[in-house]
PDB file of C-alpha atoms in Angstrom:
ATOM      1  CA  MET E 643      -4.976  -8.773  16.275  1.00 34.00           C
ATOM      2  CA  GLN E 644      -8.447  -9.069  14.825  1.00 36.00           C
ATOM      3  CA  SER E 645      -7.754  -9.245  10.926  1.00 37.00           C
ATOM      4  CA  LEU E 646      -9.312  -6.092   9.201  1.00 43.00           C
ATOM      5  CA  GLU E 647      -8.329  -4.726   5.887  1.00 57.00           C
ATOM      6  CA  LEU E 648      -5.542  -2.830   5.592  1.00 69.00           C
ATOM      7  CA  TYR E 649      -3.608  -4.431   8.501  1.00 69.00           C
ATOM      8  CA  GLU E 650      -1.457  -7.468   6.373  1.00 73.00           C
ATOM      9  CA  GLN E 651      -0.143  -9.922   8.264  1.00 71.00           C
ATOM     10  CA  LYS E 652       3.191 -11.533   7.542  1.00 72.00           C
ATOM     11  CA  ILE E 653       4.340 -14.981   8.958  1.00 74.00           C
ATOM     12  CA  ILE E 654       8.530 -15.446   7.761  1.00 80.00           C
ATOM     13  CA  SER E 655       8.468 -18.483   9.201  1.00 76.00           C
ATOM     14  CA  ASP E 656      11.949 -20.048   7.487  1.00 87.00           C
ATOM     15  CA  PRO E 657      14.856 -18.398   9.978  1.00 86.00           C
ATOM     16  CA  GLU E 658      17.625 -19.045   7.403  1.00 89.00           C
ATOM     17  CA  PHE E 659      16.097 -16.406   4.859  1.00 93.00           C
ATOM     18  CA  PRO E 660      13.434 -13.844   6.609  1.00 94.00           C
ATOM     19  CA  VAL E 661      12.693 -12.667   3.902  1.00 96.00           C
ATOM     20  CA  GLN E 662       9.499 -12.353   1.342  1.00 95.00           C
ATOM     21  CA  MET E 663      10.614 -11.514  -2.283  1.00 96.00           C
ATOM     22  CA  HIS E 664       8.593 -11.230  -5.634  1.00 97.00           C
ATOM     23  CA  ILE E 665       7.985  -9.420  -9.062  1.00 97.00           C
ATOM     24  CA  ASP E 666       5.130  -7.437  -9.514  1.00 97.00           C
ATOM     25  CA  ASP E 667       4.583  -7.518 -13.294  1.00 97.00           C
ATOM     26  CA  VAL E 668       1.808  -5.369 -14.430  1.00 95.00           C
ATOM     27  CA  ASN E 669       0.426  -3.929 -17.838  1.00 94.00           C
ATOM     28  CA  ARG E 670      -2.859  -3.114 -16.867  1.00 87.00           C
ATOM     29  CA  LYS E 671      -3.971   0.736 -15.459  1.00 85.00           C
ATOM     30  CA  GLY E 672      -5.164   1.129 -11.758  1.00 85.00           C
ATOM     31  CA  ARG E 673      -3.774  -0.432  -8.371  1.00 86.00           C
ATOM     32  CA  TYR E 674      -1.563  -2.998  -8.410  1.00 92.00           C
ATOM     33  CA  PHE E 675      -1.418  -3.972  -4.981  1.00 91.00           C
ATOM     34  CA  SER E 676      -4.241  -2.899  -2.436  1.00 84.00           C
ATOM     35  CA  GLN E 677      -3.393  -0.106   0.252  1.00 82.00           C
ATOM     36  CA  HIS E 678      -2.418  -1.915   3.581  1.00 86.00           C
ATOM     37  CA  TRP E 679      -0.088  -1.911   6.058  1.00 85.00           C
ATOM     38  CA  HIS E 680       2.408  -4.279   8.336  1.00 87.00           C
ATOM     39  CA  GLU E 681       5.141  -3.987  10.952  1.00 86.00           C
ATOM     40  CA  HIS E 682       7.703  -5.102   7.889  1.00 92.00           C
ATOM     41  CA  ILE E 683       9.580  -3.360   5.854  1.00 95.00           C
ATOM     42  CA  GLU E 684       8.731  -3.333   1.983  1.00 97.00           C
ATOM     43  CA  LEU E 685      11.092  -2.477  -0.752  1.00 98.00           C
ATOM     44  CA  HIS E 686      10.373  -1.842  -4.672  1.00 98.00           C
ATOM     45  CA  TYR E 687      13.214  -1.673  -6.480  1.00 98.00           C
ATOM     46  CA  VAL E 688      11.819  -0.741 -10.230  1.00 98.00           C
ATOM     47  CA  LEU E 689      13.424  -3.811 -12.927  1.00 98.00           C
ATOM     48  CA  GLU E 690      11.449  -1.780 -15.642  1.00 97.00           C
ATOM     49  CA  GLY E 691       8.670   0.884 -16.195  1.00 97.00           C
ATOM     50  CA  LYS E 692       7.338   4.045 -14.262  1.00 97.00           C
ATOM     51  CA  PRO E 693       4.632   2.873 -11.516  1.00 97.00           C
ATOM     52  CA  MET E 694       3.425   5.355  -9.120  1.00 96.00           C
ATOM     53  CA  LEU E 695       3.761   4.498  -5.411  1.00 96.00           C
ATOM     54  CA  GLN E 696       1.947   6.009  -2.717  1.00 91.00           C
ATOM     55  CA  LEU E 697       2.887   6.246   1.087  1.00 90.00           C
ATOM     56  CA  GLY E 698       0.347   7.277   3.529  1.00 81.00           C
ATOM     57  CA  GLN E 699      -0.530  10.870   1.461  1.00 73.00           C
ATOM     58  CA  ARG E 700       2.821  10.858   0.278  1.00 85.00           C
ATOM     59  CA  GLU E 701       2.772  10.396  -4.097  1.00 90.00           C
ATOM     60  CA  ILE E 702       6.368   9.246  -5.312  1.00 95.00           C
ATOM     61  CA  PRO E 703       6.569   8.466  -8.868  1.00 96.00           C
ATOM     62  CA  ALA E 704       9.834   6.178  -9.963  1.00 97.00           C
ATOM     63  CA  ARG E 705      11.300   4.679 -12.600  1.00 97.00           C
ATOM     64  CA  GLU E 706      14.338   1.931 -14.021  1.00 97.00           C
ATOM     65  CA  GLY E 707      16.758   1.927 -11.355  1.00 97.00           C
ATOM     66  CA  ASN E 708      14.711   3.364  -8.410  1.00 98.00           C
ATOM     67  CA  LEU E 709      14.350   2.412  -4.650  1.00 98.00           C
ATOM     68  CA  VAL E 710      11.084   3.198  -2.951  1.00 98.00           C
ATOM     69  CA  ILE E 711      10.881   1.651   1.063  1.00 97.00           C
ATOM     70  CA  ALA E 712       7.563   1.450   2.572  1.00 95.00           C
ATOM     71  CA  ASN E 713       8.945   1.408   6.245  1.00 93.00           C
ATOM     72  CA  SER E 714       7.020   0.076   9.383  1.00 88.00           C
ATOM     73  CA  ASN E 715       3.267   0.783   9.888  1.00 85.00           C
ATOM     74  CA  GLU E 716       3.592   3.008   6.726  1.00 86.00           C
ATOM     75  CA  LEU E 717       0.485   2.439   4.496  1.00 86.00           C
ATOM     76  CA  HIS E 718       1.366   2.104   1.100  1.00 91.00           C
ATOM     77  CA  THR E 719      -0.234   0.614  -2.129  1.00 91.00           C
ATOM     78  CA  GLY E 720       0.884   1.125  -6.015  1.00 95.00           C
ATOM     79  CA  TYR E 721      -0.071   2.180  -9.434  1.00 93.00           C
ATOM     80  CA  CYS E 722       0.805   1.265 -12.682  1.00 94.00           C
ATOM     81  CA  ASP E 723      -0.376   3.500 -15.667  1.00 91.00           C
ATOM     82  CA  GLY E 724      -1.326   1.194 -18.483  1.00 90.00           C
ATOM     83  CA  SER E 725       2.489   0.688 -19.883  1.00 94.00           C
ATOM     84  CA  HIS E 726       4.591  -2.242 -18.681  1.00 97.00           C
ATOM     85  CA  ILE E 727       6.191  -2.356 -15.249  1.00 97.00           C
ATOM     86  CA  ARG E 728       8.003  -4.671 -13.309  1.00 98.00           C
ATOM     87  CA  VAL E 729       9.121  -4.334  -9.653  1.00 98.00           C
ATOM     88  CA  LEU E 730      11.181  -6.743  -7.638  1.00 98.00           C
ATOM     89  CA  VAL E 731       9.587  -6.704  -4.352  1.00 98.00           C
ATOM     90  CA  ILE E 732      11.652  -7.231  -0.784  1.00 98.00           C
ATOM     91  CA  ILE E 733       9.767  -7.327   2.434  1.00 97.00           C
ATOM     92  CA  PHE E 734      11.488  -8.126   6.051  1.00 96.00           C
ATOM     93  CA  ASP E 735      11.591  -7.504   9.394  1.00 94.00           C
ATOM     94  CA  MET E 736      14.685  -5.305  10.539  1.00 93.00           C
ATOM     95  CA  GLN E 737      14.656  -7.552  13.712  1.00 90.00           C
ATOM     96  CA  ASP E 738      15.927 -10.085  11.672  1.00 93.00           C
ATOM     97  CA  PHE E 739      18.473  -9.271   9.920  1.00 93.00           C
ATOM     98  CA  SER E 740      19.885  -6.016  12.770  1.00 91.00           C
ATOM     99  CA  LYS E 741      18.726  -5.612  16.772  1.00 89.00           C
ATOM    100  CA  GLU E 742      20.966  -2.323  16.793  1.00 88.00           C
ATOM    101  CA  PHE E 743      19.042  -0.639  13.507  1.00 89.00           C
ATOM    102  CA  ALA E 744      15.562  -2.162  14.766  1.00 86.00           C
ATOM    103  CA  ASP E 745      16.209  -1.049  17.961  1.00 83.00           C
ATOM    104  CA  ARG E 746      17.154   2.808  16.555  1.00 84.00           C
ATOM    105  CA  ASN E 747      13.811   2.580  15.272  1.00 84.00           C
ATOM    106  CA  LEU E 748      15.068   3.747  12.158  1.00 88.00           C
ATOM    107  CA  ILE E 749      12.963   5.034   9.897  1.00 89.00           C
ATOM    108  CA  PHE E 750      14.752   5.633   5.536  1.00 94.00           C
ATOM    109  CA  ARG E 751      13.955   7.919   2.721  1.00 94.00           C
ATOM    110  CA  SER E 752      11.651   7.133   0.657  1.00 94.00           C
ATOM    111  CA  LEU E 753      12.555   7.269  -2.819  1.00 97.00           C
ATOM    112  CA  ILE E 754      16.465   6.579  -3.017  1.00 97.00           C
ATOM    113  CA  GLU E 755      17.701   7.439  -7.112  1.00 96.00           C
ATOM    114  CA  GLN E 756      20.958   6.881  -8.880  1.00 92.00           C
ATOM    115  CA  ASP E 757      23.248   5.204  -5.952  1.00 96.00           C
ATOM    116  CA  GLU E 758      25.477   2.850  -7.841  1.00 97.00           C
ATOM    117  CA  VAL E 759      26.105   0.215  -4.667  1.00 97.00           C
ATOM    118  CA  ILE E 760      21.967  -0.695  -4.662  1.00 97.00           C
ATOM    119  CA  ASP E 761      21.906  -0.888  -8.341  1.00 97.00           C
ATOM    120  CA  LYS E 762      24.687  -2.965  -7.849  1.00 98.00           C
ATOM    121  CA  ILE E 763      23.096  -5.115  -4.713  1.00 98.00           C
ATOM    122  CA  MET E 764      19.596  -5.211  -6.029  1.00 98.00           C
ATOM    123  CA  SER E 765      20.936  -6.787  -9.688  1.00 97.00           C
ATOM    124  CA  VAL E 766      22.247  -9.403  -7.997  1.00 98.00           C
ATOM    125  CA  VAL E 767      19.570 -10.027  -5.705  1.00 98.00           C
ATOM    126  CA  TYR E 768      17.033 -10.220  -8.742  1.00 98.00           C
ATOM    127  CA  GLU E 769      19.897 -12.716 -10.236  1.00 97.00           C
ATOM    128  CA  GLU E 770      19.815 -15.068  -7.803  1.00 98.00           C
ATOM    129  CA  TYR E 771      15.633 -14.737  -6.942  1.00 97.00           C
ATOM    130  CA  ARG E 772      15.165 -15.457 -10.939  1.00 96.00           C
ATOM    131  CA  ALA E 773      18.044 -18.505 -11.193  1.00 97.00           C
ATOM    132  CA  GLN E 774      17.448 -20.054  -7.422  1.00 96.00           C
ATOM    133  CA  LYS E 775      20.203 -22.173  -7.922  1.00 97.00           C
ATOM    134  CA  ILE E 776      21.458 -24.093  -4.885  1.00 96.00           C
ATOM    135  CA  GLY E 777      22.411 -21.409  -2.112  1.00 96.00           C
ATOM    136  CA  TYR E 778      20.648 -18.378  -3.883  1.00 97.00           C
ATOM    137  CA  GLN E 779      19.112 -17.341  -0.414  1.00 96.00           C
ATOM    138  CA  LEU E 780      22.905 -16.810   1.331  1.00 96.00           C
ATOM    139  CA  ILE E 781      24.150 -14.764  -1.321  1.00 97.00           C
ATOM    140  CA  CYS E 782      20.558 -12.976  -1.476  1.00 97.00           C
ATOM    141  CA  LYS E 783      20.747 -13.050   2.746  1.00 96.00           C
ATOM    142  CA  GLY E 784      24.595 -11.590   2.111  1.00 97.00           C
ATOM    143  CA  GLU E 785      23.840  -8.771   0.081  1.00 97.00           C
ATOM    144  CA  LEU E 786      20.281  -7.646   1.811  1.00 97.00           C
ATOM    145  CA  LEU E 787      22.648  -7.245   4.949  1.00 96.00           C
ATOM    146  CA  LYS E 788      25.381  -4.496   2.649  1.00 97.00           C
ATOM    147  CA  LEU E 789      21.960  -3.029   2.028  1.00 97.00           C
ATOM    148  CA  ILE E 790      20.725  -2.265   5.108  1.00 96.00           C
ATOM    149  CA  ALA E 791      23.579  -1.091   6.607  1.00 95.00           C
ATOM    150  CA  ARG E 792      24.358   1.328   3.594  1.00 96.00           C
ATOM    151  CA  LEU E 793      20.509   2.064   4.477  1.00 96.00           C
ATOM    152  CA  GLY E 794      21.283   2.674   7.745  1.00 93.00           C
ATOM    153  CA  ARG E 795      24.583   4.871   6.761  1.00 93.00           C
ATOM    154  CA  GLU E 796      23.450   7.336   4.174  1.00 94.00           C
ATOM    155  CA  TYR E 797      19.474   6.968   3.977  1.00 95.00           C
ATOM    156  CA  ALA E 798      18.361   6.971   7.871  1.00 90.00           C
ATOM    157  CA  ALA E 799      15.873  10.013   7.711  1.00 81.00           C
ATOM    158  CA  GLU E 800      15.041   9.725  11.509  1.00 71.00           C
ATOM    159  CA  ALA E 801      14.959   7.653  14.206  1.00 61.00           C
ATOM    160  CA  LEU E 802      11.497   7.200  16.281  1.00 61.00           C
ATOM    161  CA  THR E 803      11.359   6.915  20.143  1.00 63.00           C
ATOM    162  CA  GLU E 804       9.353   3.931  21.096  1.00 68.00           C
ATOM    163  CA  ARG E 805       6.632   6.265  21.802  1.00 70.00           C
ATOM    164  CA  GLU E 806       6.346   7.580  18.371  1.00 66.00           C
ATOM    165  CA  SER E 807       6.118   4.163  17.543  1.00 66.00           C
ATOM    166  CA  ASP E 808       3.493   2.895  19.441  1.00 70.00           C
ATOM    167  CA  ASN E 809       1.755   6.381  18.749  1.00 70.00           C
ATOM    168  CA  ARG E 810       2.376   5.593  14.729  1.00 72.00           C
ATOM    169  CA  ARG E 811       0.825   1.754  14.898  1.00 73.00           C
ATOM    170  CA  ARG E 812      -2.231   2.723  17.664  1.00 76.00           C
ATOM    171  CA  ARG E 813      -3.029   5.393  14.798  1.00 76.00           C
ATOM    172  CA  LEU E 814      -3.415   3.183  12.108  1.00 75.00           C
ATOM    173  CA  GLU E 815      -5.199   0.536  14.340  1.00 77.00           C
ATOM    174  CA  ARG E 816      -7.939   2.985  15.344  1.00 80.00           C
ATOM    175  CA  LEU E 817      -8.137   3.685  11.598  1.00 81.00           C
ATOM    176  CA  ASN E 818      -8.650  -0.208  10.353  1.00 81.00           C
ATOM    177  CA  ILE E 819     -11.711  -0.290  12.902  1.00 85.00           C
ATOM    178  CA  VAL E 820     -13.330   2.516  10.445  1.00 87.00           C
ATOM    179  CA  LEU E 821     -12.095   1.186   7.536  1.00 83.00           C
ATOM    180  CA  ASP E 822     -13.461  -2.599   8.420  1.00 84.00           C
ATOM    181  CA  TYR E 823     -16.962   0.050   9.294  1.00 89.00           C
ATOM    182  CA  ILE E 824     -17.190   1.740   5.808  1.00 88.00           C
ATOM    183  CA  GLN E 825     -16.830  -2.029   4.185  1.00 83.00           C
ATOM    184  CA  HIS E 826     -19.865  -3.282   5.675  1.00 88.00           C
ATOM    185  CA  ASN E 827     -22.185  -0.317   5.731  1.00 90.00           C
ATOM    186  CA  TYR E 828     -21.064   1.616   2.181  1.00 88.00           C
ATOM    187  CA  THR E 829     -24.518   0.521   1.313  1.00 90.00           C
ATOM    188  CA  LYS E 830     -25.425   3.391   3.302  1.00 90.00           C
ATOM    189  CA  GLN E 831     -25.363   7.340   3.647  1.00 88.00           C
ATOM    190  CA  ILE E 832     -22.922   7.441   6.406  1.00 90.00           C
ATOM    191  CA  SER E 833     -21.374  10.653   7.372  1.00 92.00           C
ATOM    192  CA  ASN E 834     -17.827  11.873   8.661  1.00 91.00           C
ATOM    193  CA  LYS E 835     -19.471  11.969  12.303  1.00 93.00           C
ATOM    194  CA  GLU E 836     -20.710   8.723  12.821  1.00 93.00           C
ATOM    195  CA  LEU E 837     -16.554   7.838  12.046  1.00 93.00           C
ATOM    196  CA  ALA E 838     -15.643   9.224  13.871  1.00 91.00           C
ATOM    197  CA  ASP E 839     -17.384   8.631  17.040  1.00 92.00           C
ATOM    198  CA  ILE E 840     -16.472   5.328  16.615  1.00 91.00           C
ATOM    199  CA  ILE E 841     -12.967   5.887  17.572  1.00 89.00           C
ATOM    200  CA  HIS E 842     -14.190   8.734  19.456  1.00 89.00           C
ATOM    201  CA  LEU E 843     -12.645  11.397  17.922  1.00 88.00           C
ATOM    202  CA  SER E 844     -13.834  15.048  17.128  1.00 92.00           C
ATOM    203  CA  GLU E 845     -15.089  15.229  13.524  1.00 91.00           C
ATOM    204  CA  ASP E 846     -12.419  17.609  12.341  1.00 92.00           C
ATOM    205  CA  ARG E 847      -9.778  15.738  14.515  1.00 89.00           C
ATOM    206  CA  PHE E 848     -10.547  12.587  12.800  1.00 89.00           C
ATOM    207  CA  ASN E 849     -11.176  14.416   8.848  1.00 89.00           C
ATOM    208  CA  HIS E 850      -7.585  15.213   9.431  1.00 85.00           C
ATOM    209  CA  LEU E 851      -6.129  11.918  10.627  1.00 83.00           C
ATOM    210  CA  PHE E 852      -8.068  10.280   7.772  1.00 85.00           C
ATOM    211  CA  LYS E 853      -6.995  12.141   5.291  1.00 82.00           C
ATOM    212  CA  GLU E 854      -3.407  12.069   6.466  1.00 77.00           C
ATOM    213  CA  SER E 855      -3.295   8.503   6.413  1.00 75.00           C
ATOM    214  CA  MET E 856      -5.018   7.530   3.017  1.00 75.00           C
ATOM    215  CA  GLY E 857      -4.412  10.821   1.683  1.00 73.00           C
ATOM    216  CA  MET E 858      -7.758  11.252   0.547  1.00 80.00           C
ATOM    217  CA  PRO E 859     -11.109  12.450   2.534  1.00 88.00           C
ATOM    218  CA  PRO E 860     -13.654   9.749   3.573  1.00 89.00           C
ATOM    219  CA  LEU E 861     -16.298  10.637   1.182  1.00 88.00           C
ATOM    220  CA  GLN E 862     -13.919   9.863  -1.746  1.00 86.00           C
ATOM    221  CA  TYR E 863     -12.849   6.445   0.385  1.00 85.00           C
ATOM    222  CA  MET E 864     -16.501   5.572   0.547  1.00 88.00           C
ATOM    223  CA  ASN E 865     -16.586   6.425  -3.158  1.00 87.00           C
ATOM    224  CA  GLU E 866     -13.658   4.361  -4.306  1.00 84.00           C
ATOM    225  CA  ILE E 867     -15.303   1.348  -2.219  1.00 86.00           C
ATOM    226  CA  ARG E 868     -18.743   1.709  -4.279  1.00 89.00           C
ATOM    227  CA  MET E 869     -17.253   2.607  -7.749  1.00 89.00           C
ATOM    228  CA  LYS E 870     -14.871  -0.869  -7.385  1.00 86.00           C
ATOM    229  CA  LYS E 871     -17.878  -3.038  -6.024  1.00 89.00           C
ATOM    230  CA  ALA E 872     -20.424  -1.117  -8.882  1.00 90.00           C
ATOM    231  CA  MET E 873     -17.981  -2.571 -11.643  1.00 89.00           C
ATOM    232  CA  ASN E 874     -17.732  -6.124 -10.278  1.00 88.00           C
ATOM    233  CA  LEU E 875     -21.943  -6.408 -10.581  1.00 90.00           C
ATOM    234  CA  LEU E 876     -21.935  -4.547 -14.179  1.00 90.00           C
ATOM    235  CA  LYS E 877     -19.028  -7.075 -15.020  1.00 88.00           C
ATOM    236  CA  LYS E 878     -21.199  -9.561 -14.024  1.00 87.00           C
ATOM    237  CA  LYS E 879     -24.687  -8.058 -15.287  1.00 87.00           C
ATOM    238  CA  GLU E 880     -26.063  -8.819 -11.567  1.00 85.00           C
ATOM    239  CA  GLY E 881     -28.842  -5.793 -12.652  1.00 88.00           C
ATOM    240  CA  THR E 882     -29.560  -2.592 -14.556  1.00 90.00           C
ATOM    241  CA  VAL E 883     -27.478   0.445 -13.912  1.00 89.00           C
ATOM    242  CA  VAL E 884     -30.045   2.515 -12.325  1.00 90.00           C
ATOM    243  CA  GLU E 885     -30.693  -0.725  -9.383  1.00 91.00           C
ATOM    244  CA  ILE E 886     -26.960  -1.255  -9.789  1.00 92.00           C
ATOM    245  CA  ALA E 887     -26.463   2.698  -8.594  1.00 90.00           C
ATOM    246  CA  ASP E 888     -28.561   2.411  -6.057  1.00 91.00           C
ATOM    247  CA  SER E 889     -27.368  -0.911  -4.144  1.00 92.00           C
ATOM    248  CA  VAL E 890     -23.557   0.377  -3.642  1.00 92.00           C
ATOM    249  CA  GLY E 891     -25.188   3.482  -2.141  1.00 90.00           C
ATOM    250  CA  PHE E 892     -26.059   5.881  -4.761  1.00 89.00           C
ATOM    251  CA  THR E 893     -29.460   7.590  -5.108  1.00 84.00           C
ATOM    252  CA  ASP E 894     -28.308  10.188  -7.402  1.00 86.00           C
ATOM    253  CA  TYR E 895     -28.036   7.834 -10.612  1.00 85.00           C
ATOM    254  CA  ASN E 896     -27.187  11.317 -12.744  1.00 88.00           C
ATOM    255  CA  HIS E 897     -23.946  11.263 -10.003  1.00 87.00           C
ATOM    256  CA  PHE E 898     -23.019   7.888 -10.058  1.00 89.00           C
ATOM    257  CA  GLY E 899     -22.575   7.811 -13.731  1.00 89.00           C
ATOM    258  CA  ARG E 900     -20.652  11.457 -13.550  1.00 89.00           C
ATOM    259  CA  GLN E 901     -18.305   9.734 -10.220  1.00 87.00           C
ATOM    260  CA  PHE E 902     -17.857   6.277 -11.916  1.00 88.00           C
ATOM    261  CA  ARG E 903     -16.550   7.639 -15.507  1.00 87.00           C
ATOM    262  CA  ARG E 904     -14.100  10.092 -13.935  1.00 85.00           C
ATOM    263  CA  TYR E 905     -12.747   6.812 -11.969  1.00 82.00           C
ATOM    264  CA  TYR E 906     -12.658   4.153 -14.707  1.00 84.00           C
ATOM    265  CA  GLY E 907     -12.729   6.498 -17.811  1.00 85.00           C
ATOM    266  CA  CYS E 908     -15.623   5.176 -19.465  1.00 88.00           C
ATOM    267  CA  THR E 909     -19.642   4.517 -18.668  1.00 89.00           C
ATOM    268  CA  PRO E 910     -21.731   1.870 -16.606  1.00 89.00           C
ATOM    269  CA  SER E 911     -23.363   1.142 -19.341  1.00 90.00           C
ATOM    270  CA  GLU E 912     -20.709   0.157 -21.462  1.00 89.00           C
ATOM    271  CA  ILE E 913     -19.703  -2.197 -19.117  1.00 88.00           C
ATOM    272  CA  LEU E 914     -22.795  -3.758 -18.750  1.00 84.00           C
ATOM    273  CA  LYS E 915     -22.791  -3.786 -22.495  1.00 83.00           C
ATOM    274  CA  LYS E 916     -19.426  -5.815 -22.976  1.00 74.00           C
TER     275      LYS E 916
END
């Protein structure tokens, strides 16, 4: 498939330990990992702090001891409120652990709170991953098998049919085409109809699909892209505020200033002076 902005291809090549693990350790306000999707399941276990995970258009405030699950083919991103957060992230393909569960296309509950069994499992996984003594991958794999069994028995929200699973993936692939177009044309004035025409949908159907998937209307998404590009240019001091506003697609300087302040909590001029 064409490599586009939101699709993140996961290649986990070790058949003995088909898992990606890392710790998100953040204290900077804002989005701490970019919005993306993939065929794998992504677990976020909160070790410290109160991150906010967005799955599709749902915002899930989490706290220490919570497990947040991004299911296969589900858009997800994370935000930090500026306080210190630490999150254990585990990514795997269900097919590598349980063909039974994979064949059922299980969708797990997005947020799991106060489950002592899961807390114990994740505590062992975290300590083993942190120490990485000989055999730690075997122990982690064993604990993850226990976790998957518990999720399947206690937290399976629904099971998708093959058709529903394919439709979910196709919807995201179509959306990727639109987002890729926005990335390359954000400096222009783009209408919703223009975007809808790219993937051969009516304007109303497109607006519904976009908001359902991204959690915001197309114009708001485009403005976010412009804000990020503007911030980058301001930090590099590549022009005046008016020139930078124009270069990222804002024809109204005052509107740009208001949007920038709403998004970053300061004015463009303050960034330029720094």
